[in-house]
């Protein structure tokens, strides 16, 4: 509530000169450069890396590339885009594209990325709508981060991943492990499908996941279950609205008679809370079912309820972003053009009002003699820098190991 | 076989990628040494096609062998598009294999045919990424099908012959530690793929099953649908899924080989005898094997009147229904529509005399066209189609490919294929009237979207003929001919117990 009114009153969206100032004095070009390069010395991973710039006018300029931090900074400052995006590493430098045949440009590698957007939760979100977010609904995103992190780390053994606030109502995950960077499109698609359990966003059909659950689902359910009562039944309480309950709760049940009985009951007793309705399901079921089938019936019902927890809380991914190597995604530390918030790295303790705003940062700079170290942006830069250090260390380790491997195999011949 | 023109189609120049020397070519091939070579290649029944073929074949063989294999691959492709599962695909493809590409037997010709046809098609399908992917997909499935047809001894023998990096089985302790998760993962596969419907059966199987541990990237296609358990970057693959591993090895080798072949292809363009054949093979060749005579017409129940009856009309594909609709509304059809319908009707057994009756009636009963005018302007055309006038050629009913190659119908025209020509609304309406469910309709629309019109049509056939057409014994191949649609539909009805 108060967030949206604040947005209306106080926020002026960043102007072109605000952005100019930000790129000139604050944006951590070197950190981003090293992050994408995986090494302190400029190499292929950054030189052949595509950047795209998006402008206020709606113009979008693809195939930029930079071979040094200086060139990177100068070019962005000069073009002064609203935001810029990061794409794949190609076999040639993207800026030379015009002098090449189109077929000569081949995407080779890129971080594995995931994108979660609040939009996709609207079926069960009641606290806010549209572009708004608050602490309550941000919990969807936090939970999504936890589940995706666990999956990527435990199942795929990825280590170097970081989450970045998208500036308004979502989050991006960047996986920088070498093994993730070299995935081809087919592999990306499969990793995505593995992680992406809830494909249909409408909740007008039963999810009917296979039984027994795959271990990944068993674990995810365990992670989500403890939060279901608080987030869904209490805070969001989507099914207090009877029509919404008919449309998004009842279709998940397996038994027609039960659905009819509940519909009747809720029509006669309108406006019961989500928690009451959740409990009604069991009560009505136990009354109506014949004893001889009970055992089986109860199991089925419990499965439907488990599926529902997954349907409401399991991370909802924007699949397009993950599917292809060449897909571009907004760079960390960009400023969201309509909220003025910086896209900072985040963890499970983050909530959107903690993201620094460009306007505030400018004031901080004014007051502390242009010392960026003393701004509220600096802690986020430090976190990111630490992450980059870790990646570089891992990459150096892999490179060394690979060289050793090679030496060994070439000896054998 | 009579060797018309001998051609060293197999010379290393065409197939080999590594060196241009002819040194290894077996010249003046004695069939004995040839036999030895192919016996050794097929010692374990299947092949990964690692060496270029050697020996000589005729141009005739070159083309016929390639077409036979191509037909099988296209049929597989169609199955995949229609979302058939492995078992269904096997039921559809097996009879074809037995007919044209038998394997697993001691026959030099069959072995050579398999080996050469694979390599010839590599030449056709290496040219673009899209073609390569198509080819790899179909060949890999073919490989899987054949692997499944081997005895388990032969399977083991084949796997050993491959020299794959040694598979790492997990220890009993590791299996014990992960048994809950491993069982959760494979339990439904045991149920649905191995048909172990009983829990105790599944548990017993699981107890004996060995698991292979390998980087998840190596079995990536089992990752997306969560068919393997993942932990620490490794996938745990049950041994009964091993074929997937072989298949992905097969696919990745073939993909690489095709890229190399493409690079070497320009050399081949010098050979003007092969090029037209290759062009023909890779340019939108579709399966339409349909021979009208393959279905008996002895009933003679197709007459000028009966073609309107529900009993007959229920078997028409949508394009024919559309033509009838146009004919009824306008008491007329323009040239292409006339051709398409009259040849179709001829194909289902409408005699020349009955045809004249039918068309005279249809054109004159609206009152715009007199019998005189009909005789003057149209009669010749219909008689011509029956080979009774002019050059006296016996015209064949149009297959879908021909239909789709004609100009699209303009306003007031009714020829063509509704799956291409109708807009989404009209098509969904018609399909709903044929009692297709929403999901079925959207599956059909999907195929149309992908311009796979004959697949859409085959899907509709399957949906409207329900359980009858999914009986394993039935012919479920791709439909690419309106007359095939009709005949198969009638046949199914006849076989249906009259109850
Ligand atoms: S696919 Fe062939 S048979 Fe089916 S409607 Fe189109 S043209 Fe007719
Ligand atoms: Zn909210």
mmCIF file of N, CA, C and O and ligand atoms in Angstrom, chain A residues 118 125-129 132-138 236, ligand 2:
data_model
loop_
_atom_site.group_PDB
_atom_site.id
_atom_site.type_symbol
_atom_site.label_atom_id
_atom_site.label_comp_id
_atom_site.label_asym_id
_atom_site.label_seq_id
_atom_site.Cartn_x
_atom_site.Cartn_y
_atom_site.Cartn_z
ATOM 1 N N UNK A 118 6.882 -11.831 -11.024
ATOM 2 C CA UNK A 118 5.696 -11.882 -10.162
ATOM 3 C C UNK A 118 4.404 -12.082 -10.954
ATOM 4 O O UNK A 118 3.458 -12.683 -10.457
ATOM 5 N N UNK A 125 -2.250 -14.393 -6.137
ATOM 6 C CA UNK A 125 -1.760 -13.211 -5.426
ATOM 7 C C UNK A 125 -2.907 -12.240 -5.234
ATOM 8 O O UNK A 125 -3.590 -11.880 -6.185
ATOM 9 N N UNK A 126 -3.142 -11.818 -4.002
ATOM 10 C CA UNK A 126 -4.236 -10.873 -3.775
ATOM 11 C C UNK A 126 -3.759 -9.567 -3.163
ATOM 12 O O UNK A 126 -4.452 -8.561 -3.220
ATOM 13 N N UNK A 127 -2.557 -9.558 -2.557
ATOM 14 C CA UNK A 127 -2.103 -8.368 -1.838
ATOM 15 C C UNK A 127 -1.812 -7.214 -2.791
ATOM 16 O O UNK A 127 -2.011 -6.063 -2.445
ATOM 17 N N UNK A 128 -1.325 -7.517 -3.981
ATOM 18 C CA UNK A 128 -1.012 -6.478 -4.957
ATOM 19 C C UNK A 128 -1.462 -6.966 -6.321
ATOM 20 O O UNK A 128 -1.790 -8.125 -6.493
ATOM 21 N N UNK A 129 -1.434 -6.063 -7.281
ATOM 22 C CA UNK A 129 -1.694 -6.514 -8.636
ATOM 23 C C UNK A 129 -0.752 -5.788 -9.573
ATOM 24 O O UNK A 129 -0.121 -4.798 -9.205
ATOM 25 N N UNK A 132 2.892 -3.854 -9.033
ATOM 26 C CA UNK A 132 3.208 -3.609 -7.630
ATOM 27 C C UNK A 132 3.762 -4.853 -6.949
ATOM 28 O O UNK A 132 3.467 -5.972 -7.334
ATOM 29 N N UNK A 133 4.569 -4.611 -5.915
ATOM 30 C CA UNK A 133 4.988 -5.705 -5.048
ATOM 31 C C UNK A 133 5.005 -5.206 -3.615
ATOM 32 O O UNK A 133 5.116 -4.007 -3.359
ATOM 33 N N UNK A 134 4.882 -6.135 -2.684
ATOM 34 C CA UNK A 134 5.056 -5.767 -1.295
ATOM 35 C C UNK A 134 5.793 -6.908 -0.616
ATOM 36 O O UNK A 134 6.111 -7.917 -1.241
ATOM 37 N N UNK A 135 6.033 -6.770 0.665
ATOM 38 C CA UNK A 135 6.784 -7.808 1.364
ATOM 39 C C UNK A 135 6.073 -9.140 1.335
ATOM 40 O O UNK A 135 6.683 -10.189 1.304
ATOM 41 N N UNK A 136 4.728 -9.090 1.359
ATOM 42 C CA UNK A 136 3.963 -10.326 1.372
ATOM 43 C C UNK A 136 4.189 -11.125 0.094
ATOM 44 O O UNK A 136 4.501 -12.306 0.133
ATOM 45 N N UNK A 137 3.981 -10.457 -1.041
ATOM 46 C CA UNK A 137 4.081 -11.260 -2.256
ATOM 47 C C UNK A 137 5.535 -11.527 -2.640
ATOM 48 O O UNK A 137 5.820 -12.471 -3.372
ATOM 49 N N UNK A 138 6.454 -10.724 -2.158
ATOM 50 C CA UNK A 138 7.856 -11.011 -2.451
ATOM 51 C C UNK A 138 8.248 -12.383 -1.913
ATOM 52 O O UNK A 138 9.178 -13.018 -2.393
ATOM 53 N N UNK A 236 -2.344 -14.474 1.523
ATOM 54 C CA UNK A 236 -2.942 -14.207 0.210
ATOM 55 C C UNK A 236 -4.433 -14.544 0.222
ATOM 56 O O UNK A 236 -5.235 -13.849 -0.377
HETATM 57 ZN ZN1 LIG C 2 2.001 -7.754 -2.499
#
